Each structure stands twice: as structure tokens, then as C-alpha cells.
Amino acid sequence: YYGVLADSTTPGISATFHDGYLYSDSGHLFELERIDPETGHLDTVAIADGLLDWTTGQVVSDRERRFGQILHAMITSDGEQIYNVSMSSALGTRVGWGVRVFDVDADGWHLDREFIVPPTETGFTYQWTDGIFADGERLYLIEFAGQRRIRAVSAMDGSFVDEWTSDQDITRVIGGQYDPTNDRVWLGDLEGSGLFRYRRSDGPPAGRLVSPVVGPASAWTSVHVEGTGVELTVEGEREGDWISLVTEPLPVGGVIDLTGIDANQYARFRLVAQIDTAEGAGLHGWLVDFVAASDLEVGDIDFHPDLVRAAIRNRGLMPAPAAAVDLLTRSGRLLATRSVEQLAPGEITIVRFDDPLRGPAERMRVWIRPGAGDGDAANDRADVPFGIPSNEHFLFHTWPQRQPLSHGDAVVAGQAILVEAVGSGRLFVQVDHVASPLDTTWLEATGTRGVLRLQPGKHDVDVRLLSAENVETGSAITLHVVDLLKVSNALVVPNPVGPEGAEFTGYISRPAEISVDIYSLSGRRVRRLQPAFAEAGFVSLSWDGRDQGGGTLAAGSYLFVIRARSEDEVDRKRGVLVVAP
């Protein structure tokens, strides 16, 4: 078919040919435009199960669409089924690719399967995915510009097959479709009218291949490579840059010695292969021998007037030795130290600092001191976005509901906030560094307290109490004032989760129905906690630690999504939990 097939279509980002029709993204996730290429007739088809939004990985109806939100669906056909791919998933924004696969027959579109392509160390996941195609065996994810990567995964379950750099610097290809009749792939030029045909079985016959990132390591040993006609470069990562460390033709025996690379300077490396155009040249496989380093990370930090809690996670491939965790002021004064026992890969533990914290108000930070070499020093510390409470504690509540507020909580626009100091003196408040008066007109009793009302937006509230002896104490809190439903401070307590189960907790800005979904790292949902209605404020849902069928979950890391839904709004917060052995 050639020429103009319809008078007009809705601007979209993707289209595909299937079962004799051309299907085009219409900007709605529960329908597509359909063109009959023989007659040019244009109509729409309903997608009852919905399509994944290209950027968010969510199925969003027109009713749930946020003001100004633009929705698009990325689709392609392998001749048998239609694939819908998003650059995001239930794991998070641009953390894994969400995939839905549909059968199409006379009765309409039917969801056959869905899965998540897991993220990898190459970093492709965290960039934009601009194009796709599928050939029945593999699904291909295309990055436009950047590193010009094409990633091949299984079309059945998303498992990794291969990744390489495309010829996009010449062709500017962004997406296309597999032609099952001729067993060819057609890809189009984003910036012109060029159309390029590829043999499906070729792969990259020559050119530059970049391996996934390896590490972090505490010591490098060697890399074993199989292939011919290949020049290899070992590149080490330092401060975000890739530095060439070793460049040589593939040696006899295919072994490159890495013992001369200092893992303290280069904890991660990648292998770059330049493949010759000669007959028989190619890279067939490679294996790295190294000692993996642990990688402890400071995660979420929760603050209360007499408590600081920090999540410590081992992001490495090996168990992390016991470590120390310090609570310090921003100026470096040590306040307290806690010890952390050995953590398995992916394991999370919660460190509590609940000693009285005395002295003048000052910002704090949490800092890990690893027991051995650490894979990434940049994630060893994090600031506590709050002031140190002194003997004069400050309390923040909604008023008149008296729901306690914590740093980072969201409150609905118009909600009054009660600021209260335990002690006597003069109370001063600044909002975003500007003095703000407190309203005491409607309080039922006097004291060092008052009501504050904030406009929509993110606000830093600093409170100071000046005693009769001219001693000043203070604290601070950051609040998000929203017009919409919002979930904040989503936590699992305890984490890791033991046989007794856990509580999912959070804070919602307005009354809503609360539910929790728990997923394996592959994206399979293992448990849904049934929705329960909750008023605005602190919410909690209990979990017995078991899967949907009542079985015991295997030890390891899982993902959770806390969802709040009102009549016309939805908000979600995601996190990671660990099931203890």
C-alpha cells in the first residue's frame, strides 16, 4: 500500500500493521485508531484491558488523566500478536520496561500476557526508550541518540538476549516493524523519509559492541573472551567518566589480565569490542573473574521529634560485612553511632537513633562507615532534612483533627496546621525564609502554639522558641500542600519482614481507598491487600507476610506499591521490602 491512507489522524508516536489494518496511537489508552488501507476508512477500536502509557507505565483512563497530562501508547506487531511497551513499569519511572501482549481476533483485543523487562547495569533502563519492534522470538528496545543502544529480550518473558550499538549515527532509525512474509525488519529515519531493511538473523555483523557494566569490585582478576577479529578495550568508570585502561587485539587464549587495575579507583568497568568486517569475525562470549565489593546505601530517612530512622541497604552482589552508621551534624559533630550486622545482597535493615539529642538546632546527616571496601561512596551518606530537636520539643499536627505531621508529609490545600512548642517563651515561625504570623484566635487554650495556613506548593517551615533567658531552640519541617490526592512517607514496618508479617504505613492528603500490591523483582504480583477506606492522615494496612494463595514467600527482595484512590483521583508510592530467611 502506498500514498495517503486517511484524510486525517490524531497525532501519535506509534503505529503498526496487523491483520490487514493499520493501528495508530490516538492519545487515549483504551482505544486506537484503525485504518483500512484498501478503502482509507478510519474508525476506532476499543482496548478493554487498556494500554500502557509510553512514559509512566500506567494504564490511565481519560477520567484519571491529570490536567495537562499527555498520553501515548507505543505499539508494534510481529505478525501474530501486538506488543505494547512502556519505558516505565511497576518498579518505577524508567526502572524496567512494562510490556503487554495482545491477541486480536473478530471479537476484539484480548490481553494474552504482561511482564516487566528488568533493569540492568548498562543504564539503558534509566534513559528514554523511543522505538520498538518484535519478530516473534525477540522484542527489541531502541534508544534514539545517547549511546544508540538496541536491547533484545525474549518476546515471551522479557529475559535478556543481547544488547548492541546501532548504526543510528548514519541512518537515524528510531522504530519500525518486522515483515514476517519476507523475514525482514524495516526501520524508519526519524528526521527524514529514509526506510532501511535489515535481515533479522544478522545481529551486528561488524561494528562496536559495549558490554553491560561489571562491578562494583574489590579486586579485578581477568576477563576471558571468545571470538576472532576483535579488538578489545577495557574501560573503567571514575566520577561518571569512562577511561580506557587496556586496549589490545584479542590475545591468544582469549584472556586479559586485570590484576593491574586498582579497584579502589575503578570499582566498575565495561568491555568495548570493535569487530572487524572480515569473514568469520565476531564476539561469541566473555566472562569476568573478580571479587565483588559490597555496596551499602543510605535509603529513606524518617524523622520524629525524638527519633531518626534510616534504611540501610546492601546494593552489592555479595554480603556486606558489619558496618557502623553515624548520626552527625552538618558541621561534623558526632551525635550517635549504631552498628549494622552483615547484610545479604538486597537486604534492608532499619537503624534507629532515639537518644535525646541535646544542644542548639542544627541540620543532621547519616553516614555509613563500611567494614570493608565499598562499591559506591556517593550513596554512603544522606542528609536528614530536619533540625535537631532540643529539650524544647516542637510538634506539628493538622488542626482540628490533630493528626501528627512528619517531614515530607502532604496535606490538602486549606488544611490548618497546628504548630506547638513544649515549653514557655516566644514562638517565631518562618515559611520559606519569610516571617509568618501564627493565628491563635480559634484555639481552645493558650500556650506557645498557633495555627498556620499554607498556600499550595512545597514549603519549608522553620520554628524558633526564645525563652525568657534568651535561649533559642528550634526545629523545621517540609510540607507539601496539594490540591490533589497524594500519598507520602510510604514505609514497611518492620523491614526485613519476618514470619509475623508487617504493616504498610503512609500519609494521605485527603480521604481515599487504600490498597497495596506486592511484586517479585520480575514484575509478577504475588499479593494484593484488599482496599480499605481511610480518612486523611496516617494510614496503615496489615500484611501476614504470605502470598495470594496463603503460601510462604521465598526470602529475598520484593517491590510494593501503595495506592490511594478517591472518586476521581489516584496516587501511588513505590518501595522495596525484604522477606527475611
Coordinates of C-alpha atoms in Angstrom, one line a residue:
Y1 CA 0.0 0.0 0.0
Y2 CA 1.3 3.5 -0.9
G3 CA 0.1 7.0 -0.6
V4 CA -2.2 8.8 1.9
L5 CA -4.5 6.2 3.6
A6 CA -6.8 8.5 5.5
D7 CA -7.9 12.2 5.5
S8 CA -6.6 12.8 9.0
T9 CA -5.4 11.0 12.1
T10 CA -4.7 12.0 15.7
P11 CA -1.1 13.0 16.3
G12 CA 0.6 10.0 17.9
I13 CA 4.0 8.4 18.4
S14 CA 3.5 4.9 17.1
A15 CA 1.6 2.8 14.6
T16 CA 1.7 -0.8 13.4
F17 CA 0.3 -3.0 10.6
H18 CA -1.6 -6.1 11.8
D19 CA -4.4 -8.4 10.4
G20 CA -4.9 -6.2 7.4
Y21 CA -5.3 -2.9 9.2
L22 CA -3.0 -0.1 10.3
Y23 CA -3.4 0.7 14.0
S24 CA -2.3 4.2 15.2
D25 CA -1.8 5.7 18.7
S26 CA -4.7 8.1 19.3
G27 CA -3.7 9.7 22.6
H28 CA -6.1 7.5 24.6
L29 CA -5.1 4.3 26.3
F30 CA -8.4 2.5 25.9
E31 CA -8.7 2.8 22.2
L32 CA -6.7 3.0 18.9
E33 CA -7.4 4.5 15.6
R34 CA -7.8 1.8 12.8
I35 CA -7.3 2.5 9.1
D36 CA -8.4 0.1 6.3
P37 CA -5.6 0.6 3.7
E38 CA -7.8 -0.6 0.9
T39 CA -10.5 1.9 1.4
G40 CA -8.9 4.5 3.6
H41 CA -11.8 4.2 6.1
L42 CA -10.8 5.4 9.6
D43 CA -12.5 4.2 12.8
T44 CA -11.6 3.4 16.4
V45 CA -11.3 0.1 18.2
A46 CA -11.7 -0.4 21.9
I47 CA -8.9 -1.9 24.0
A48 CA -10.9 -3.1 27.1
D49 CA -7.8 -4.1 29.1
G50 CA -6.1 -0.8 28.3
L51 CA -2.6 0.1 27.0
L52 CA 0.4 1.2 29.0
D53 CA 1.3 4.8 28.8
W54 CA 4.7 5.3 26.9
T55 CA 6.4 7.3 29.7
T56 CA 4.7 6.3 33.0
G57 CA 3.9 2.6 32.5
Q58 CA 0.4 3.1 33.8
V59 CA -3.0 2.4 32.3
V60 CA -4.7 5.8 32.7
S61 CA -8.3 6.4 31.7
D62 CA -9.4 9.8 30.4
R63 CA -11.1 10.3 33.8
E64 CA -7.9 9.6 35.7
R65 CA -5.8 11.8 33.4
R66 CA -4.1 14.7 35.2
F67 CA -4.6 18.2 34.0
G68 CA -2.2 18.7 31.1
Q69 CA -1.1 15.1 31.0
I70 CA -0.3 13.8 27.5
L71 CA -0.8 10.0 27.0
H72 CA 0.7 7.9 24.2
A73 CA 1.0 4.2 23.6
M74 CA 4.0 2.6 21.8
I75 CA 2.9 -0.5 19.8
T76 CA 4.3 -3.0 17.3
S77 CA 3.3 -6.3 15.7
D78 CA 5.3 -9.4 14.9
G79 CA 2.5 -10.7 12.6
E80 CA 0.9 -12.9 15.2
Q81 CA 0.5 -10.6 18.3
I82 CA 0.7 -6.9 19.1
Y83 CA 3.1 -5.6 21.7
N84 CA 2.6 -2.5 23.9
V85 CA 5.8 -1.3 25.6
S86 CA 6.4 1.5 28.1
M87 CA 9.8 2.8 29.3
S88 CA 8.5 2.6 32.9
S89 CA 6.8 -0.2 35.0
A90 CA 5.5 -1.0 38.4
L91 CA 9.1 -0.9 39.5
G92 CA 9.2 2.8 39.0
T93 CA 9.7 5.5 36.3
R94 CA 12.2 4.3 33.8
V95 CA 13.1 1.4 36.1
G96 CA 12.3 -1.6 33.9
W97 CA 10.1 -1.8 30.8
G98 CA 6.4 -2.6 31.1
V99 CA 5.1 -4.9 28.3
R100 CA 1.6 -6.0 27.4
V101 CA 1.0 -8.5 24.6
F102 CA -2.4 -8.8 22.9
D103 CA -4.2 -11.2 20.6
V104 CA -6.5 -9.7 18.1
D105 CA -9.5 -11.5 16.6
A106 CA -13.0 -10.9 15.3
D107 CA -14.2 -10.3 18.9
G108 CA -11.6 -7.6 19.6
W109 CA -8.3 -7.2 21.5
H110 CA -7.5 -9.6 24.3
L111 CA -4.6 -9.3 26.8
D112 CA -2.6 -12.5 26.4
R113 CA 0.3 -11.8 28.9
E114 CA 2.2 -9.0 30.5
F115 CA 5.6 -8.8 32.1
I116 CA 8.4 -6.5 33.1
V117 CA 11.8 -6.4 31.4
P118 CA 14.1 -5.9 34.4
P119 CA 16.7 -3.1 34.7
T120 CA 20.4 -3.8 34.2
E121 CA 23.7 -2.2 35.0
T122 CA 24.1 -0.8 31.5
G123 CA 22.0 2.2 32.4
F124 CA 19.8 1.9 29.3
T125 CA 16.8 1.5 31.6
Y126 CA 17.2 4.9 33.1
Q127 CA 17.2 6.7 29.7
W128 CA 14.4 7.2 27.2
T129 CA 13.2 4.3 25.0
D130 CA 12.0 5.7 21.7
G131 CA 11.2 2.8 19.5
I132 CA 10.4 -0.9 19.4
F133 CA 9.8 -3.9 17.1
A134 CA 9.2 -7.6 17.6
D135 CA 10.0 -10.6 15.4
G136 CA 8.1 -13.4 17.3
E137 CA 11.1 -14.6 19.2
R138 CA 12.6 -11.4 20.5
L139 CA 11.4 -7.9 21.4
Y140 CA 13.8 -5.1 20.6
L141 CA 14.0 -1.8 22.5
I142 CA 15.6 1.1 20.7
E143 CA 17.3 4.2 22.3
F144 CA 17.4 7.2 20.0
A145 CA 20.7 9.2 20.4
G146 CA 22.5 8.8 23.7
Q147 CA 24.5 5.6 23.3
R148 CA 22.3 4.4 20.3
R149 CA 21.6 1.1 22.0
I150 CA 19.3 -1.7 20.9
R151 CA 18.4 -4.3 23.5
A152 CA 17.0 -7.7 22.5
V153 CA 14.9 -9.6 25.1
S154 CA 12.7 -12.7 24.9
A155 CA 9.3 -11.9 23.5
M156 CA 7.7 -14.4 25.9
D157 CA 9.0 -13.2 29.3
G158 CA 11.5 -10.3 28.8
S159 CA 14.6 -12.2 29.7
F160 CA 17.8 -10.7 28.4
V161 CA 19.2 -11.9 25.0
D162 CA 21.7 -9.3 23.7
E163 CA 22.5 -5.6 23.5
W164 CA 24.5 -3.6 20.9
T165 CA 25.0 -0.2 19.4
S166 CA 23.0 0.5 16.3
D167 CA 24.1 2.3 13.1
Q168 CA 21.8 5.1 14.1
D169 CA 24.5 7.7 13.8
I170 CA 24.2 7.2 10.0
T171 CA 20.6 6.0 9.5
R172 CA 18.8 7.9 12.3
V173 CA 16.5 4.8 12.7
I174 CA 14.0 5.1 15.6
G175 CA 11.4 2.3 15.1
G176 CA 9.6 0.1 12.6
Q177 CA 8.1 -3.3 12.1
Y178 CA 9.0 -6.9 11.4
D179 CA 7.9 -8.3 8.0
P180 CA 7.1 -12.0 8.6
T181 CA 6.4 -12.7 4.9
N182 CA 10.0 -11.8 3.9
D183 CA 11.6 -12.3 7.3
R184 CA 13.0 -8.8 7.2
V185 CA 12.9 -5.8 9.6
W186 CA 12.0 -2.3 8.3
L187 CA 13.2 0.7 10.4
G188 CA 12.4 4.3 9.6
D189 CA 14.5 7.5 9.7
L190 CA 13.2 9.9 12.4
E191 CA 14.5 13.0 10.7
G192 CA 13.8 12.1 7.0
S193 CA 11.9 9.8 4.7
G194 CA 14.6 7.0 4.7
L195 CA 13.5 3.4 5.2
F196 CA 16.1 0.7 6.0
R197 CA 15.7 -3.0 5.6
Y198 CA 17.7 -5.5 7.9
R199 CA 18.0 -9.2 7.9
R200 CA 16.6 -10.5 11.2
S201 CA 19.2 -13.1 11.8
D202 CA 22.2 -10.8 11.2
G203 CA 22.7 -9.1 14.5
P204 CA 25.6 -6.7 14.4
P205 CA 27.9 -8.2 11.7
A206 CA 30.6 -5.6 12.4
G207 CA 31.0 -2.5 14.5
R208 CA 31.3 -1.6 18.2
L209 CA 29.7 -3.6 21.0
V210 CA 29.6 -2.4 24.6
S211 CA 29.1 -4.9 27.4
P212 CA 26.9 -4.3 30.5
V213 CA 28.7 -2.6 33.4
V214 CA 30.5 -5.1 35.6
G215 CA 31.0 -4.4 39.4
P216 CA 31.4 -3.0 41.9
A217 CA 34.6 -5.0 42.7
S218 CA 37.1 -5.0 45.5
A219 CA 39.6 -6.7 43.2
W220 CA 39.9 -7.5 39.5
T221 CA 41.4 -10.7 38.2
S222 CA 40.9 -11.3 34.5
V223 CA 38.4 -11.4 31.6
H224 CA 38.0 -14.4 29.3
V225 CA 36.8 -13.7 25.8
E226 CA 35.8 -16.0 22.9
G227 CA 35.9 -14.6 19.4
T228 CA 38.1 -13.7 16.4
G229 CA 38.9 -10.5 14.5
V230 CA 38.1 -8.4 17.7
E231 CA 40.0 -5.5 19.3
L232 CA 39.1 -5.1 22.9
T233 CA 39.2 -2.1 25.2
V234 CA 38.6 -2.3 29.0
E235 CA 37.1 1.0 30.2
G236 CA 37.0 1.9 33.9
E237 CA 34.4 4.2 35.5
R238 CA 35.7 7.1 37.6
E239 CA 33.5 10.1 38.6
G240 CA 31.0 9.3 35.9
D241 CA 33.5 9.2 33.0
W242 CA 34.7 6.1 31.2
I243 CA 38.5 5.9 30.9
S244 CA 40.4 3.5 28.6
L245 CA 42.6 1.2 30.7
V246 CA 43.6 -1.6 28.4
T247 CA 43.3 -1.8 24.5
E248 CA 44.7 -4.8 22.6
P249 CA 43.7 -7.3 19.9
L250 CA 42.0 -10.4 21.3
P251 CA 45.0 -12.3 22.8
V252 CA 45.9 -15.9 22.3
G253 CA 43.8 -18.0 24.7
G254 CA 41.4 -15.0 25.0
V255 CA 42.5 -13.9 28.5
I256 CA 43.2 -10.3 29.5
D257 CA 44.9 -9.8 32.8
L258 CA 43.1 -7.2 35.0
T259 CA 45.2 -7.5 38.2
G260 CA 46.9 -4.2 37.4
I261 CA 43.6 -2.3 37.6
D262 CA 43.1 -0.7 41.1
A263 CA 39.6 -1.5 42.2
N264 CA 39.7 1.4 44.7
Q265 CA 39.9 3.8 41.7
Y266 CA 37.9 1.8 39.2
A267 CA 35.2 -0.2 41.0
R268 CA 33.3 -0.8 37.7
F269 CA 34.3 -1.4 34.2
R270 CA 32.9 -2.3 30.8
L271 CA 34.3 -4.2 27.8
V272 CA 34.2 -2.5 24.4
A273 CA 34.7 -4.7 21.4
Q274 CA 35.5 -3.4 17.9
I275 CA 34.5 -6.2 15.5
D276 CA 36.3 -6.5 12.1
T277 CA 34.4 -6.8 8.8
A278 CA 36.5 -9.8 7.8
E279 CA 34.8 -13.2 7.1
G280 CA 34.2 -15.1 10.4
A281 CA 35.0 -12.2 12.7
G282 CA 32.8 -12.0 15.7
L283 CA 32.5 -11.9 19.5
H284 CA 30.9 -15.1 20.9
G285 CA 31.1 -14.7 24.7
W286 CA 33.0 -13.3 27.6
L287 CA 33.4 -14.0 31.4
V288 CA 34.9 -11.7 34.1
D289 CA 36.7 -13.1 37.1
F290 CA 36.6 -10.6 40.0
V291 CA 36.0 -10.2 43.7
A292 CA 32.7 -8.4 44.2
A293 CA 32.5 -5.5 46.6
S294 CA 29.7 -4.7 48.9
D295 CA 27.7 -1.5 48.4
L296 CA 25.9 -0.2 51.4
E297 CA 23.4 2.6 50.8
V298 CA 21.6 5.1 53.0
G299 CA 18.0 4.9 51.8
D300 CA 14.8 6.6 53.2
I301 CA 15.2 8.6 56.4
D302 CA 12.2 9.2 58.7
F303 CA 12.3 11.9 61.4
H304 CA 10.3 12.4 64.5
P305 CA 10.9 14.8 67.4
D306 CA 12.8 12.2 69.4
L307 CA 13.7 9.7 66.7
V308 CA 15.7 9.4 63.5
R309 CA 15.2 6.2 61.4
A310 CA 17.4 5.3 58.4
A311 CA 17.1 2.4 56.0
I312 CA 20.4 0.8 55.2
R313 CA 20.5 -1.4 52.1
N314 CA 23.2 -3.7 50.6
R315 CA 23.0 -3.0 46.8
G316 CA 26.0 -5.2 46.1
L317 CA 26.3 -8.7 44.7
M318 CA 28.0 -10.1 47.8
P319 CA 27.2 -10.0 51.6
A320 CA 28.2 -6.7 53.1
P321 CA 30.4 -7.0 56.3
A322 CA 29.3 -5.4 59.5
A323 CA 29.5 -1.6 59.4
A324 CA 29.0 1.4 61.6
V325 CA 26.4 4.1 61.0
D326 CA 26.9 7.6 62.4
L327 CA 24.5 10.4 63.0
L328 CA 26.3 13.7 62.7
T329 CA 25.5 17.4 62.5
R330 CA 26.3 19.1 59.2
S331 CA 29.3 20.7 60.8
G332 CA 30.7 17.2 61.6
R333 CA 29.8 16.9 65.3
L334 CA 29.2 13.2 66.1
L335 CA 25.8 12.7 67.9
A336 CA 25.4 8.9 67.9
T337 CA 26.7 5.7 66.4
R338 CA 24.9 2.4 65.6
S339 CA 26.2 -0.9 64.3
V340 CA 24.8 -2.9 61.4
E341 CA 25.3 -6.6 61.2
Q342 CA 26.3 -8.4 57.9
L343 CA 23.6 -7.8 55.2
A344 CA 22.8 -10.2 52.4
P345 CA 22.6 -8.8 48.9
G346 CA 19.4 -6.7 48.6
E347 CA 18.7 -6.9 52.4
I348 CA 17.5 -3.8 54.2
T349 CA 17.8 -3.0 57.9
I350 CA 16.4 -0.1 59.8
V351 CA 18.8 1.9 62.1
R352 CA 17.2 3.9 65.0
F353 CA 18.7 6.9 66.7
D354 CA 16.3 7.6 69.6
D355 CA 18.7 9.1 72.2
P356 CA 17.8 12.6 73.5
L357 CA 19.5 15.0 71.1
R358 CA 20.6 18.0 73.1
G359 CA 22.0 21.3 72.0
P360 CA 21.2 24.1 69.6
A361 CA 19.2 23.3 66.4
E362 CA 21.4 22.2 63.5
R363 CA 20.9 20.1 60.4
M364 CA 21.9 16.4 60.6
R365 CA 23.2 13.7 58.3
V366 CA 23.5 9.9 58.4
W367 CA 26.8 8.4 57.3
I368 CA 27.8 4.8 56.8
R369 CA 31.4 3.6 57.7
P370 CA 31.6 0.3 55.7
G371 CA 33.5 -2.6 57.3
A372 CA 35.3 -3.3 54.0
G373 CA 35.7 -1.7 50.6
D374 CA 32.6 -0.1 49.4
G375 CA 31.3 -0.1 45.8
D376 CA 29.9 3.4 45.7
A377 CA 31.0 6.0 48.3
A378 CA 28.5 8.5 46.9
N379 CA 25.5 6.7 48.5
D380 CA 27.1 6.2 51.9
R381 CA 25.6 9.4 53.3
A382 CA 22.3 11.3 53.2
D383 CA 21.1 14.5 54.9
V384 CA 18.3 14.4 57.4
P385 CA 16.0 17.2 56.1
F386 CA 15.1 18.4 59.5
G387 CA 16.5 20.2 62.5
I388 CA 17.8 18.6 65.7
P389 CA 15.2 18.8 68.4
S390 CA 16.5 20.0 71.8
N391 CA 14.9 19.7 75.2
E392 CA 12.1 22.0 73.9
H393 CA 10.3 19.7 71.5
F394 CA 8.2 21.1 68.7
L395 CA 5.0 19.3 67.5
F396 CA 3.2 19.7 64.2
H397 CA -0.4 18.5 63.7
T398 CA -3.3 19.0 61.4
W399 CA -6.0 21.1 63.1
P400 CA -8.6 20.5 64.4
Q401 CA -8.1 16.7 63.5
R402 CA -4.8 16.6 65.4
Q403 CA -3.2 14.1 63.1
P404 CA 0.6 14.3 63.6
L405 CA 2.7 15.5 60.7
S406 CA 6.2 14.4 59.7
H407 CA 8.8 15.8 57.4
G408 CA 7.7 15.3 53.8
D409 CA 4.0 14.8 54.5
A410 CA 1.4 16.1 52.1
V411 CA -1.7 18.0 53.3
V412 CA -4.7 19.1 51.3
A413 CA -5.0 22.8 50.4
G414 CA -6.9 24.7 53.1
Q415 CA -5.8 22.4 55.9
A416 CA -4.9 24.3 59.1
I417 CA -1.6 23.2 60.7
L418 CA -1.1 23.5 64.5
V419 CA 2.5 24.4 65.5
E420 CA 3.2 23.8 69.2
A421 CA 6.3 24.1 71.4
V422 CA 6.6 22.1 74.7
G423 CA 7.9 24.9 76.9
S424 CA 7.4 28.6 77.5
G425 CA 8.7 31.6 75.6
R426 CA 8.1 33.5 72.4
L427 CA 7.4 31.4 69.3
F428 CA 8.6 32.6 65.8
V429 CA 7.8 30.9 62.5
Q430 CA 9.3 31.4 59.1
V431 CA 7.8 29.9 55.9
D432 CA 10.3 29.6 53.1
H433 CA 12.6 32.0 55.0
V434 CA 9.9 34.7 55.4
A435 CA 8.4 35.5 58.8
S436 CA 4.8 34.2 59.1
P437 CA 2.3 35.1 61.9
L438 CA 0.5 32.3 63.8
D439 CA -3.2 32.5 64.3
T440 CA -4.3 31.8 67.9
T441 CA -7.9 33.1 67.5
W442 CA -9.6 29.7 67.4
L443 CA -7.5 27.6 69.8
E444 CA -9.3 26.3 72.8
A445 CA -6.4 27.0 75.2
T446 CA -3.4 29.4 75.3
G447 CA 0.2 28.5 75.2
T448 CA 3.2 28.5 72.9
R449 CA 1.3 27.4 69.8
G450 CA -0.7 28.7 66.9
V451 CA -2.3 27.8 63.6
L452 CA -0.6 28.2 60.3
R453 CA -2.3 28.1 56.9
L454 CA -0.2 27.5 53.7
Q455 CA -0.8 28.0 50.0
P456 CA -0.4 25.1 47.6
G457 CA 3.2 24.1 47.0
K458 CA 6.3 22.8 48.8
H459 CA 7.1 24.8 51.9
D460 CA 9.9 24.8 54.5
V461 CA 8.6 25.7 57.9
D462 CA 11.2 26.8 60.5
V463 CA 10.2 27.3 64.1
R464 CA 12.1 29.0 66.9
L465 CA 11.3 29.3 70.6
L466 CA 13.0 32.1 72.5
S467 CA 12.9 31.6 76.3
A468 CA 12.9 34.3 79.0
E469 CA 16.6 33.5 79.4
N470 CA 17.2 34.4 75.7
V471 CA 18.0 30.7 74.9
E472 CA 16.8 29.9 71.4
T473 CA 15.8 26.4 70.3
G474 CA 14.2 25.4 67.1
S475 CA 13.2 22.8 64.5
A476 CA 12.0 22.6 60.9
I477 CA 9.7 20.6 58.7
T478 CA 8.9 20.5 55.0
L479 CA 5.3 20.0 53.9
H480 CA 3.7 19.6 50.5
V481 CA 0.3 21.4 50.2
V482 CA -1.6 19.9 47.4
D483 CA -4.9 20.3 45.7
L484 CA -4.9 16.7 44.7
L485 CA -4.8 13.3 46.5
K486 CA -1.2 12.5 47.4
V487 CA 0.5 9.6 49.3
S488 CA 3.7 10.4 51.2
N489 CA 6.1 8.7 53.6
A490 CA 5.3 5.1 52.5
L491 CA 7.0 2.6 54.7
V492 CA 7.0 -1.1 55.6
V493 CA 7.5 -1.8 59.4
P494 CA 9.4 -4.0 60.1
N495 CA 11.7 -4.3 57.1
P496 CA 13.1 -7.0 56.7
V497 CA 9.7 -8.7 57.1
G498 CA 9.6 -11.7 59.5
P499 CA 7.1 -14.6 59.8
E500 CA 4.8 -12.4 61.9
G501 CA 4.2 -10.1 58.9
A502 CA 4.4 -6.3 58.7
E503 CA 2.4 -3.1 58.4
F504 CA 2.3 -0.8 55.3
T505 CA 2.1 2.7 56.5
G506 CA 1.8 6.1 54.9
Y507 CA 0.2 9.5 55.0
I508 CA -2.6 10.6 52.6
S509 CA -3.7 14.2 52.0
R510 CA -7.4 13.5 51.7
P511 CA -9.9 10.6 52.4
A512 CA -9.3 7.7 50.0
E513 CA -9.5 4.0 49.4
I514 CA -6.1 2.4 50.2
S515 CA -4.7 -0.8 48.7
V516 CA -1.2 -2.4 48.5
D517 CA 0.3 -4.6 45.7
I518 CA 3.4 -6.7 46.3
Y519 CA 5.5 -7.8 43.3
S520 CA 8.5 -10.1 42.7
L521 CA 11.5 -8.4 41.0
S522 CA 10.4 -10.0 37.7
G523 CA 7.2 -7.9 38.0
R524 CA 4.8 -10.8 39.0
R525 CA 2.2 -9.7 41.5
V526 CA 2.4 -12.1 44.5
R527 CA -0.1 -10.4 46.8
R528 CA -2.8 -7.7 46.8
L529 CA -4.1 -6.4 50.1
Q530 CA -7.8 -5.6 49.6
P531 CA -8.7 -1.9 49.6
A532 CA -9.8 -0.2 52.8
F533 CA -11.2 3.3 53.2
A534 CA -9.2 5.7 55.3
E535 CA -9.6 9.3 56.4
A536 CA -6.9 11.9 55.6
G537 CA -3.8 11.5 57.7
F538 CA -1.8 8.4 58.8
V539 CA -2.9 5.1 57.3
S540 CA -1.9 1.5 57.9
L541 CA -2.7 -1.9 56.2
S542 CA -1.6 -5.2 57.9
W543 CA 0.1 -8.0 55.9
D544 CA 0.6 -11.5 57.2
G545 CA 3.7 -12.0 55.1
R546 CA 2.1 -14.5 52.8
D547 CA 1.3 -14.6 49.1
Q548 CA -2.1 -14.5 47.4
G549 CA -2.6 -18.3 47.9
G550 CA -1.6 -18.2 51.6
G551 CA 1.9 -19.7 50.9
T552 CA 5.1 -18.6 52.4
L553 CA 7.2 -16.2 50.3
A554 CA 10.8 -17.0 49.5
A555 CA 13.4 -14.9 51.2
G556 CA 14.6 -12.0 49.1
S557 CA 13.7 -8.6 47.8
Y558 CA 10.2 -7.6 46.6
L559 CA 8.6 -4.4 45.4
F560 CA 5.4 -2.8 46.8
V561 CA 3.0 -0.2 45.5
I562 CA 0.7 1.7 48.0
R563 CA -2.2 3.1 46.0
A564 CA -4.7 5.7 47.2
R565 CA -7.9 6.1 45.1
S566 CA -10.7 8.6 45.5
E567 CA -13.7 9.2 43.3
D568 CA -11.7 10.9 40.6
E569 CA -8.0 10.8 41.7
V570 CA -5.3 8.1 42.1
D571 CA -1.8 8.4 43.6
R572 CA 0.9 5.8 44.2
K573 CA 4.1 5.4 46.1
R574 CA 6.6 2.6 45.5
G575 CA 9.2 1.0 47.6
V576 CA 11.3 -2.1 48.3
L577 CA 10.9 -4.7 51.1
V578 CA 12.9 -7.7 52.1
V579 CA 11.5 -11.0 53.3
A580 CA 13.9 -12.4 55.9
P581 CA 15.1 -16.0 55.6

